[in-house]
Short mmCIF file of C-alpha atoms in Angstrom, two decimals:
data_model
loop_
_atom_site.label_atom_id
_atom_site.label_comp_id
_atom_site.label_asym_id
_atom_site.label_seq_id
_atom_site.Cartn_x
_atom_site.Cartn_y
_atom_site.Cartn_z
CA UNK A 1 -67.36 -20.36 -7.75
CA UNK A 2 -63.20 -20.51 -7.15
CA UNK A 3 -60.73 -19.32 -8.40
CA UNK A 4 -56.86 -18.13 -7.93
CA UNK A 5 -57.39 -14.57 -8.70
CA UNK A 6 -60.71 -12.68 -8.70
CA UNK A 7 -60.29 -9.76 -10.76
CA UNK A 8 -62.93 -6.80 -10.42
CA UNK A 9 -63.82 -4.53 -13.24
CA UNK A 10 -63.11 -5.54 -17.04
CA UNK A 11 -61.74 -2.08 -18.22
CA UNK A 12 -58.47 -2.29 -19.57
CA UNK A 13 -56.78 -3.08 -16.27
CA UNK A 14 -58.79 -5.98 -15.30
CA UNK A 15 -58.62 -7.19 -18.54
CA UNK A 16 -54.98 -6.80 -19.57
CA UNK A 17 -54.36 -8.52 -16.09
CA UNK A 18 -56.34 -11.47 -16.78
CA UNK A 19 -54.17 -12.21 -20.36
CA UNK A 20 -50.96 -11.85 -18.02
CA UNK A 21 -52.26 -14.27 -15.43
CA UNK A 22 -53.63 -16.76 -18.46
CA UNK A 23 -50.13 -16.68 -19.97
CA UNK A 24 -48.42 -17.35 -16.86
CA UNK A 25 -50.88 -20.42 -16.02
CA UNK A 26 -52.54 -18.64 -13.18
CA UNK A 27 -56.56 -18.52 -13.35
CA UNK A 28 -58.63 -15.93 -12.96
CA UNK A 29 -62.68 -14.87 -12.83
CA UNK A 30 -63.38 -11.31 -14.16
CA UNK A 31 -66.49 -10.11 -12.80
CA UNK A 32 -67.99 -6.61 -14.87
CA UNK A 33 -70.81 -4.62 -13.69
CA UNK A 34 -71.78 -3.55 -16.98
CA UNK A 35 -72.36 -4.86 -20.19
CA UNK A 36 -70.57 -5.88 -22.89
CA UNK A 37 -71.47 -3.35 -25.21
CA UNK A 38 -70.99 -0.27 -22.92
CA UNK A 39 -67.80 -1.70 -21.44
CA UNK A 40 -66.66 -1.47 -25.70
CA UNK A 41 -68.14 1.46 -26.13
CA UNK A 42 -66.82 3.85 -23.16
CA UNK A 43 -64.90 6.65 -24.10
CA UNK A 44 -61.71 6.72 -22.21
CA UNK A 45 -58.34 7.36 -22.33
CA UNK A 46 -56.34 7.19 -26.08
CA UNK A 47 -52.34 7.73 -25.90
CA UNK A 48 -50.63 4.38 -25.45
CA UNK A 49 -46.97 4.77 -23.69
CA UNK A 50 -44.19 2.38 -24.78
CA UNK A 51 -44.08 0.34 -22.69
CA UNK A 52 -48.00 -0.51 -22.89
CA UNK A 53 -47.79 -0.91 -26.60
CA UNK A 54 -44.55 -3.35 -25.46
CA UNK A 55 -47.11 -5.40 -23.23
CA UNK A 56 -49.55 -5.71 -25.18
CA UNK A 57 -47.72 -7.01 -28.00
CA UNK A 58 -45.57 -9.43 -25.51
CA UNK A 59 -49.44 -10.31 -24.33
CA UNK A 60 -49.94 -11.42 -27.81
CA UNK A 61 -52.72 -8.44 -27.82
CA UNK A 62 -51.06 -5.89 -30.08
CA UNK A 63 -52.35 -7.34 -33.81
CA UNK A 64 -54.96 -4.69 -34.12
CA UNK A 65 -53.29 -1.93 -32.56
CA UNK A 66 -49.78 -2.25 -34.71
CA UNK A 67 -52.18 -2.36 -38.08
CA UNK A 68 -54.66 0.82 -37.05
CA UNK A 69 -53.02 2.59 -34.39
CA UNK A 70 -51.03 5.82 -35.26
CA UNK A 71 -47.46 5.90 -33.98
CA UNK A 72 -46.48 9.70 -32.83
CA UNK A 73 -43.12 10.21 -32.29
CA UNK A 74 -43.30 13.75 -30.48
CA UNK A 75 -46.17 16.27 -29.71
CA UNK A 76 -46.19 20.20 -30.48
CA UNK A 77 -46.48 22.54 -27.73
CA UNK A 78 -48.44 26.13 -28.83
CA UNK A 79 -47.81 29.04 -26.56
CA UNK A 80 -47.77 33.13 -27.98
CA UNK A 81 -48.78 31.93 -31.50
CA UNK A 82 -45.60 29.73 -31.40
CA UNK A 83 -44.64 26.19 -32.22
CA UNK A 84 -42.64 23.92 -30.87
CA UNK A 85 -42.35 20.04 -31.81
CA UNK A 86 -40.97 17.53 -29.21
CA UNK A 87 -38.89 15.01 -30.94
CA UNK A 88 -39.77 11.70 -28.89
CA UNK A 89 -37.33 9.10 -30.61
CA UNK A 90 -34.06 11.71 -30.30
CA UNK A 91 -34.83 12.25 -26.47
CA UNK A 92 -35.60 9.00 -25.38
CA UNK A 93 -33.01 6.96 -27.30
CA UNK A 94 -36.10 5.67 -29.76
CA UNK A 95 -39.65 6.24 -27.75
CA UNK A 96 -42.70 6.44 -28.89
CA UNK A 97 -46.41 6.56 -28.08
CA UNK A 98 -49.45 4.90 -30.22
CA UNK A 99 -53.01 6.57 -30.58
CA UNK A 100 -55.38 3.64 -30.04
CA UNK A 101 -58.29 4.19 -28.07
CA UNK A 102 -58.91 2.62 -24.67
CA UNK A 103 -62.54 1.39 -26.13
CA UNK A 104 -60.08 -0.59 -29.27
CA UNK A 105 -58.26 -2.12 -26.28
CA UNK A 106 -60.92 -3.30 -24.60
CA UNK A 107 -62.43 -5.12 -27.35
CA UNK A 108 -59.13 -6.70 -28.41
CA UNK A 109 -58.85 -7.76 -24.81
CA UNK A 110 -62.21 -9.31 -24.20
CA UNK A 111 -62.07 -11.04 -27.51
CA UNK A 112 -59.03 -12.53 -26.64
CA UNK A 113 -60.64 -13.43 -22.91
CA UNK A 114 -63.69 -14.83 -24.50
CA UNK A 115 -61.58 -16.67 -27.26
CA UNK A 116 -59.33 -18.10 -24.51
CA UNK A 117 -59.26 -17.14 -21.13
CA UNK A 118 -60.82 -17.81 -18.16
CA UNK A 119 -64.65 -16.71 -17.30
CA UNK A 120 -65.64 -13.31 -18.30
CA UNK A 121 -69.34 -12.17 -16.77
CA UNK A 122 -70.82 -8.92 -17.72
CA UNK A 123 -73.46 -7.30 -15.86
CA UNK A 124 -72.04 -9.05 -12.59
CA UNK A 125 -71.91 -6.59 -10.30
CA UNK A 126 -69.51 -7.05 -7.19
CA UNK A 127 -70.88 -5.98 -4.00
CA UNK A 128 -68.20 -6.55 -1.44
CA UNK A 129 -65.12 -7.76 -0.71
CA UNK A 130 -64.79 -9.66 2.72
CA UNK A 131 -61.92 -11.11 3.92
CA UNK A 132 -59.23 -9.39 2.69
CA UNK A 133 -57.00 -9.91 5.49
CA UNK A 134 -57.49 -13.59 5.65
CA UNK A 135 -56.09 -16.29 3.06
CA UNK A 136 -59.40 -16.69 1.94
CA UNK A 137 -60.37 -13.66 0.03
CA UNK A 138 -64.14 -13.56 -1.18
CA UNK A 139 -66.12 -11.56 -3.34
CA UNK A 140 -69.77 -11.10 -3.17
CA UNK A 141 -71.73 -10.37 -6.74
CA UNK A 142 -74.80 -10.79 -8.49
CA UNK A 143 -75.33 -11.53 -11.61
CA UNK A 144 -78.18 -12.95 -13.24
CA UNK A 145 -81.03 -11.81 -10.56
CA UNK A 146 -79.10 -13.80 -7.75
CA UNK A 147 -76.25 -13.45 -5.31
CA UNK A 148 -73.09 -15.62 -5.74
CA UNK A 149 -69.36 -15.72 -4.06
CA UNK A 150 -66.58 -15.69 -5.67
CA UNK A 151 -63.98 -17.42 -3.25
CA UNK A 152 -60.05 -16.88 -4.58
CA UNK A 153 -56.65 -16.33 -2.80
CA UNK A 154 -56.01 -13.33 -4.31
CA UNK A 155 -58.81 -10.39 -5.37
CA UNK A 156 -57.75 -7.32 -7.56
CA UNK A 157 -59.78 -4.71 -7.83
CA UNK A 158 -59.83 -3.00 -11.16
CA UNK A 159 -63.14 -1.15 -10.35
CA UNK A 160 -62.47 2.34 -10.95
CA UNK A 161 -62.61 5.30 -8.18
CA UNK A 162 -66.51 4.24 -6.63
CA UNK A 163 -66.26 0.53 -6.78
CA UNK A 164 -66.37 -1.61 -3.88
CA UNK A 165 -62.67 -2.58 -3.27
CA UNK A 166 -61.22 0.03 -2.19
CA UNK A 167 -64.08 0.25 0.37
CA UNK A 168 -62.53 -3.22 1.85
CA UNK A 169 -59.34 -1.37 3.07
CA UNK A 170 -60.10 -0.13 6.98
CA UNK A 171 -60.33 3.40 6.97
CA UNK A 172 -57.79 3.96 9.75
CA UNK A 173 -55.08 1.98 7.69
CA UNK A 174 -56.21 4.38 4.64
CA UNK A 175 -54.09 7.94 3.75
CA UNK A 176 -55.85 9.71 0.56
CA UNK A 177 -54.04 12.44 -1.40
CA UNK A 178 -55.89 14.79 -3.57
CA UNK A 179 -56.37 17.86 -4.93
CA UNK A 180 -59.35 18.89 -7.11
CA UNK A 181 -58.79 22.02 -10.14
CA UNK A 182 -60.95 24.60 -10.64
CA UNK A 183 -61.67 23.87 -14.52
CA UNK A 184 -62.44 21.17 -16.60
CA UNK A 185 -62.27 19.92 -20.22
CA UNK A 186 -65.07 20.22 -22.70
CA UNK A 187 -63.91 17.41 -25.15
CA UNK A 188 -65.75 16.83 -28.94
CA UNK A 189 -65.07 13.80 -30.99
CA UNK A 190 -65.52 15.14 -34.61
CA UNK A 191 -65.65 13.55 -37.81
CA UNK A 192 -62.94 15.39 -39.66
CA UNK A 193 -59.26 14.37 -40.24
CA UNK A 194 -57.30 15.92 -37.54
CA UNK A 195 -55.29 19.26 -38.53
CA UNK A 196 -52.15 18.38 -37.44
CA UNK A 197 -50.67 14.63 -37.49
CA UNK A 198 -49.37 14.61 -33.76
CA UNK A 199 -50.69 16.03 -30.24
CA UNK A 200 -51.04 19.91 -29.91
CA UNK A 201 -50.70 21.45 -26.16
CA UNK A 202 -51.51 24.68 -26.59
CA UNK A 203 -51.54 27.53 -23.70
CA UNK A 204 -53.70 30.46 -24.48
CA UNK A 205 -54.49 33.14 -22.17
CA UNK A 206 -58.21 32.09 -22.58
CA UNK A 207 -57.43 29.14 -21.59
CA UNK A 208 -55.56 25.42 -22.49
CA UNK A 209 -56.80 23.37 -25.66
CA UNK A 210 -55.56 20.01 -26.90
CA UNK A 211 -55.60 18.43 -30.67
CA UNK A 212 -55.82 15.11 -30.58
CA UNK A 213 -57.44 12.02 -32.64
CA UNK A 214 -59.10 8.75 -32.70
CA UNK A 215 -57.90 7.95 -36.16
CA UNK A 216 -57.37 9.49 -39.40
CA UNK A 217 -60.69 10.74 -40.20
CA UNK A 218 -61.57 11.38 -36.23
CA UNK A 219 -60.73 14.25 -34.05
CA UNK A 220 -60.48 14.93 -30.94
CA UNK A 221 -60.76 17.85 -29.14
CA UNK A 222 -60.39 19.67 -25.81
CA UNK A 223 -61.10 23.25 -24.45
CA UNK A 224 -60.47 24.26 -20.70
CA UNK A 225 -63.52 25.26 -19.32
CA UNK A 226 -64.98 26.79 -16.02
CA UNK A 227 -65.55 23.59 -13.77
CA UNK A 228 -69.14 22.85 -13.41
CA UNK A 229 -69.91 24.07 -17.18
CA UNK A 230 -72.57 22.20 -18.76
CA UNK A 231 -71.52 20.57 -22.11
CA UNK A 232 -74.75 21.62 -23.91
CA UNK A 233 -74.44 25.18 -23.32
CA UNK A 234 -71.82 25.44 -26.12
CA UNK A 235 -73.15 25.40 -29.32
CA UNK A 236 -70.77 24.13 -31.89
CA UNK A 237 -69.55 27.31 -33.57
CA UNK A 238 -68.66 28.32 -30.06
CA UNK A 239 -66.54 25.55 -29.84
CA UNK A 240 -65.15 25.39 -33.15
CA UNK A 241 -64.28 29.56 -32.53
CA UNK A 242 -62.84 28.94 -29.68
CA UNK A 243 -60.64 25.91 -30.76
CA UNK A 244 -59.18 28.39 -33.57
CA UNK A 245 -58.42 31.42 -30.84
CA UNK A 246 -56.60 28.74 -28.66
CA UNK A 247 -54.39 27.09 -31.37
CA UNK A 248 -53.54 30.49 -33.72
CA UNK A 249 -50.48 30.63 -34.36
CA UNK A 250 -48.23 33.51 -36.75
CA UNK A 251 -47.78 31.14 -39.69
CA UNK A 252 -50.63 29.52 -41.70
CA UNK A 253 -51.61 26.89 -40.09
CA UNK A 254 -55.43 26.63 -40.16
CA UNK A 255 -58.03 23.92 -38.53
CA UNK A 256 -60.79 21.92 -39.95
CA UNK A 257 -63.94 22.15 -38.64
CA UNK A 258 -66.42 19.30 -38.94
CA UNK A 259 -69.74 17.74 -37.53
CA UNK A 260 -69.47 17.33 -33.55
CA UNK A 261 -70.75 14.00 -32.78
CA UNK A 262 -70.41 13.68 -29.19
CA UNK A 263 -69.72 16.25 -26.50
CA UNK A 264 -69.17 15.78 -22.72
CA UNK A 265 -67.02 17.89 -19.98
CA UNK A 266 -64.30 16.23 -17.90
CA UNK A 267 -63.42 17.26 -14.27
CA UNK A 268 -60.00 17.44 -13.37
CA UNK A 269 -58.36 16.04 -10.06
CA UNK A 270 -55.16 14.29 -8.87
CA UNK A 271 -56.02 11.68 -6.28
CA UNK A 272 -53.55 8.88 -4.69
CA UNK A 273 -54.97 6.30 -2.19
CA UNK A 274 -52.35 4.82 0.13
CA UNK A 275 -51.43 1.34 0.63
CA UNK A 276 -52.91 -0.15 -2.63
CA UNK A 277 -52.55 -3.28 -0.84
CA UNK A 278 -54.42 -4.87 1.77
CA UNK A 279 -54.06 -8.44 2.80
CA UNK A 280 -54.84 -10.23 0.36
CA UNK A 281 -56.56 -7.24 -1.62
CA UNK A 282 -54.69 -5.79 -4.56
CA UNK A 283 -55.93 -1.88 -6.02
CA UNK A 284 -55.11 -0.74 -9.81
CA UNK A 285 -55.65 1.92 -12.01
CA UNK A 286 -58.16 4.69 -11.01
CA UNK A 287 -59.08 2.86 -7.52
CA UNK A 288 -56.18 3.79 -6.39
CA UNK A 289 -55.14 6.82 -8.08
CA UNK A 290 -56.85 9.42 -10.32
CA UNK A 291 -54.71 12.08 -12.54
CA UNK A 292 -55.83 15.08 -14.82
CA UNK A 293 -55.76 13.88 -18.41
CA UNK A 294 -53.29 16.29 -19.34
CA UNK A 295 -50.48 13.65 -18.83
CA UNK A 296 -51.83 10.79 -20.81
CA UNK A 297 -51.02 8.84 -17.99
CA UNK A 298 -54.52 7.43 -16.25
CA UNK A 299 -54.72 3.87 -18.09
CA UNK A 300 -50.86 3.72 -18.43
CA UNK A 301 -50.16 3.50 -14.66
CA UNK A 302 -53.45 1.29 -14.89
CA UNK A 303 -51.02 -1.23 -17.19
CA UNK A 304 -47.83 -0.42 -14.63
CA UNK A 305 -49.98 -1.67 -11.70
CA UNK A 306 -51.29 -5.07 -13.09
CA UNK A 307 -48.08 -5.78 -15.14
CA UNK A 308 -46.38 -5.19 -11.33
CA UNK A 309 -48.91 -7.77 -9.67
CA UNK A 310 -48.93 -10.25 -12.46
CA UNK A 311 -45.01 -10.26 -12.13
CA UNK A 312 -45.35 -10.29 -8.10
CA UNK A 313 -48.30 -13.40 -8.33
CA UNK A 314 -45.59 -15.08 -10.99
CA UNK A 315 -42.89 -14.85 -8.93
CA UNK A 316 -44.30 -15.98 -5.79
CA UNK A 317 -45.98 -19.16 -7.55
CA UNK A 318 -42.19 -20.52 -8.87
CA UNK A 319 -40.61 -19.43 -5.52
CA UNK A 320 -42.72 -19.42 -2.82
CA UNK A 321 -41.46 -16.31 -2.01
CA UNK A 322 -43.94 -13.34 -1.00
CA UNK A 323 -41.10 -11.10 -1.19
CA UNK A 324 -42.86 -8.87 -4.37
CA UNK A 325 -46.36 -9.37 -3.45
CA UNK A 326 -45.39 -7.82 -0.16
CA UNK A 327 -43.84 -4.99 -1.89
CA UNK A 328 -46.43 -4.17 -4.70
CA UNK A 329 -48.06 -1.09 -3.07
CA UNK A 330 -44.52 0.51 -2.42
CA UNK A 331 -43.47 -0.48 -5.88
CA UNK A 332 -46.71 0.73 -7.48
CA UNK A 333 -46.47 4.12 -5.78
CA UNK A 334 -43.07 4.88 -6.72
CA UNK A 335 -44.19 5.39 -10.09
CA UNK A 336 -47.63 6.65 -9.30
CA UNK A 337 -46.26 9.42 -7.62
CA UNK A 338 -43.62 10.32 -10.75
CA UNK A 339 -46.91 10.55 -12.91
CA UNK A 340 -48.75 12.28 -10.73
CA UNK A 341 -45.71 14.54 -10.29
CA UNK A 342 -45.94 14.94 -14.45
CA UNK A 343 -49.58 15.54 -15.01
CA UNK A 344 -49.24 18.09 -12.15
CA UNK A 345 -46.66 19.48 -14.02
CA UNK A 346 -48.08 19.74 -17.20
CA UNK A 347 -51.83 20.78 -16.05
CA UNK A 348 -50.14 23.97 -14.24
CA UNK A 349 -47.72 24.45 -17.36
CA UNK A 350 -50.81 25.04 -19.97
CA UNK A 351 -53.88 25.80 -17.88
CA UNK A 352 -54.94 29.31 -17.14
CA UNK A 353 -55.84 29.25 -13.25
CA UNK A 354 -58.47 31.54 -12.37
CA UNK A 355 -57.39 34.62 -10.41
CA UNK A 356 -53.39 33.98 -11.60
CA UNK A 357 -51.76 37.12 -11.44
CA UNK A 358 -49.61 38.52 -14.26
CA UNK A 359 -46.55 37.07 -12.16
CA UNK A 360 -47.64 33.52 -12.25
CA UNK A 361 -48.87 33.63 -16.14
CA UNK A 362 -45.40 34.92 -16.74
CA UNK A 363 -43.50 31.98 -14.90
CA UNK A 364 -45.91 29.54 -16.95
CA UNK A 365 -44.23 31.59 -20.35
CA UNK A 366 -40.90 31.00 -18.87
CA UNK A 367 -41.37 27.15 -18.39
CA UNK A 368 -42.70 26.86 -21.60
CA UNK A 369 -39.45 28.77 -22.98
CA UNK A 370 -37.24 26.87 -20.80
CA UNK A 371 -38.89 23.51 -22.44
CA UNK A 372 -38.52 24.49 -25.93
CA UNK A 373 -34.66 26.68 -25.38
CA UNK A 374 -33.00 23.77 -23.18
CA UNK A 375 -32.58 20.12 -24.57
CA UNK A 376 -32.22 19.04 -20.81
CA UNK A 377 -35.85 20.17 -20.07
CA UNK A 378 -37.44 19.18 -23.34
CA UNK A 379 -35.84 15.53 -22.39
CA UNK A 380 -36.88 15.26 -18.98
CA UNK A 381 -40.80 16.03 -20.40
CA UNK A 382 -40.18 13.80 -23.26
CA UNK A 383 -38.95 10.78 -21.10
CA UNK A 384 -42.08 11.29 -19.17
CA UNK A 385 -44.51 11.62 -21.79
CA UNK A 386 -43.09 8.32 -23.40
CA UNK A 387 -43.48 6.45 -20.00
CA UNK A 388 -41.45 5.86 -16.76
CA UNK A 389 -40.30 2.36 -17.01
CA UNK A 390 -42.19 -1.02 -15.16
CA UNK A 391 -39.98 -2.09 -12.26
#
């Protein structure tokens, strides 16, 4: 099998990437380890930043999302039974985020793919990439009970954090960043209308706990928990308890409680692999770089990475130039490292670190008071929440 591109993984990355490339002419394979029903089904990410709402819809991908996603245009942060709303629109000069679940994505995508792209293949799982550093690129998979290669002049791997391309880069060339938290979130999807009609941050000196939604008769949930808690041990009047303690605030305000469907725990870690580029061997989303959740930012800089090398490929195929293909790891990092700044920033705003002294849990008060007293830093966490821009 040949092709120009070879794109590994069909999560949101690969798959966005292969309706940029089909638009521009260029042809792709996607290969997918799993299936087609689990790759739909996968709970994931939800808050859409402007700019990926603006892709999609340019990718002629956005249908679905425009007539069931929600549109939030701010989010309230909670902190000593306060609230405080973040205006997006009057920050940002008009931005805005959409709730639309990564899984909603996903199936618009691979509808579209199947509808009128190139080859999709679930359960074809990639089990190398050789040749990176040649003009030859090849991928070795099997699907169907027997090997095959996938020979291309360009690979991206859209694999996640333990796929195989990432493996192709020579360690000695590699540098890894990372940095691991001692907590977690214990997230519930619940079906009851959410209590509040945008994003709640709240920091509690129990602990951090998000609001949030799938749609408008499914919540979301989070509670900060110790890291290595088992998801199961909470019953769910624990949870629901503890979700009112965290969010109280002095007026009335109250939230709904309803029947927990699915529970799970998320671990929390900010990891950047340097180059994302080898050869001939491209890196997006989380195989290159991992943040906490508390940004909203993992399958947004997934969207900034593929839009960048479907731009790069583009340009190189009408010029002959290599000159942005050369430069995608440098360009993709700039804004990596600006949302891994953020979701830094915001995980150490709202999260109560173990062993914090009364010192530190103060400064965390001031920030938040700084945030909500001074338009300057309400704007500066407003323009990052809505998206930093594609280059």
């Amino acid at each position: 099998m040949r092709t120009t591109v070879g794109i590994i993984g069909a999560g949101p990355a690969g798959l966005l990437l292969a309706r940029l490339l089909r638009n521009a002419g260029i042809d792709s394979v996607v290969l997918e380890s799993r299936d087609r029903a689990y790759v739909e089904q996968r709970q994931r990410a939800g808050i859409l930043e402007q700019g990926t709402v603006d892709v999609l819809r340019a990718a002629g991908a956005g249908e679905r999302m425009d007539r069931e996603g929600l549109r939030h245009d701010g989010i309230e942060l909670r902190f000593a039974k306060r609230r405080h709303r973040v205006d997006f629109p009057a920050l940002t000069g008009g931005r805005s985020v959409m709730v639309y679940a990564q899984t909603e994505v996903c199936k618009d995508l691979i509808a579209l793919q199947l509808k009128e792209g190139g080859p999709l293949l679930f359960e074809a799982e990639a089990l190398a990439v050789e040749g990176a550093d040649t003009g030859s690129p090849r991928v070795r998979f099997r699907h169907e009970g027997s090997e095959d290669v996938l020979e291309c002049e360009y690979v991206v791997g859209c694999d996640g954090f333990w796929g195989v391309a990432r493996k192709a880069i020579p360690s000695e060339l590699s540098r890894v960043f990372e940095r691991t938290y001692p907590f977690g979130w214990l997230g519930i999807l619940a079906d009851v209308a959410p209590s509040h009609d945008e994003l709640v941050y709240a920091r509690h000196d129990r602990g951090f706990a998000l609001l949030s939604m799938r749609s408008p008769s499914v919540s979301r949930l989070y509670l900060q928990v110790p890291e290595g808690t088992d998801a199961e041990a909470w019953s769910d009047d624990e949870i629901w308890a503890e979700l009112e303690r965290r969010f109280e605030t002095d007026d009335d305000w109250t939230l709904e409680r309803g029947p927990i469907t699915q529970k799970s725990v998320t671990p929390m870690r900010s990891y950047v692999h340097e180059p994302m580029r080898h050869g001939r061997l491209f890196l997006a989303g989380d195989a290159a770089h991992i943040v906490p959740p508390t940004g909203a930012k993992g399958l947004n800089l997934a969207v900034g990475d593929v839009v960048t090398f479907a731009r790069a490929l583009t340009h190189a195929k009408e010029t002959g130039s290599p000159e942005l293909l050369d430069a995608y790891s440098a360009t993709c990092l700039r804004r990596v490292w600006q949302a891994e700044r953020f979701s830094y920033d915001m995980t150490t705003l709202l999260h109560r670190v173990p062993g914090a002294t009364p010192f530190e849990e103060r400064l965390q008060l001031a920030r938040l008071e700084r945030i909500a007293g001074a338009r300057a830093a309400e704007t500066d966490l407003a323009e990052a929440y809505t998206g930093f821009p594609f280059e």
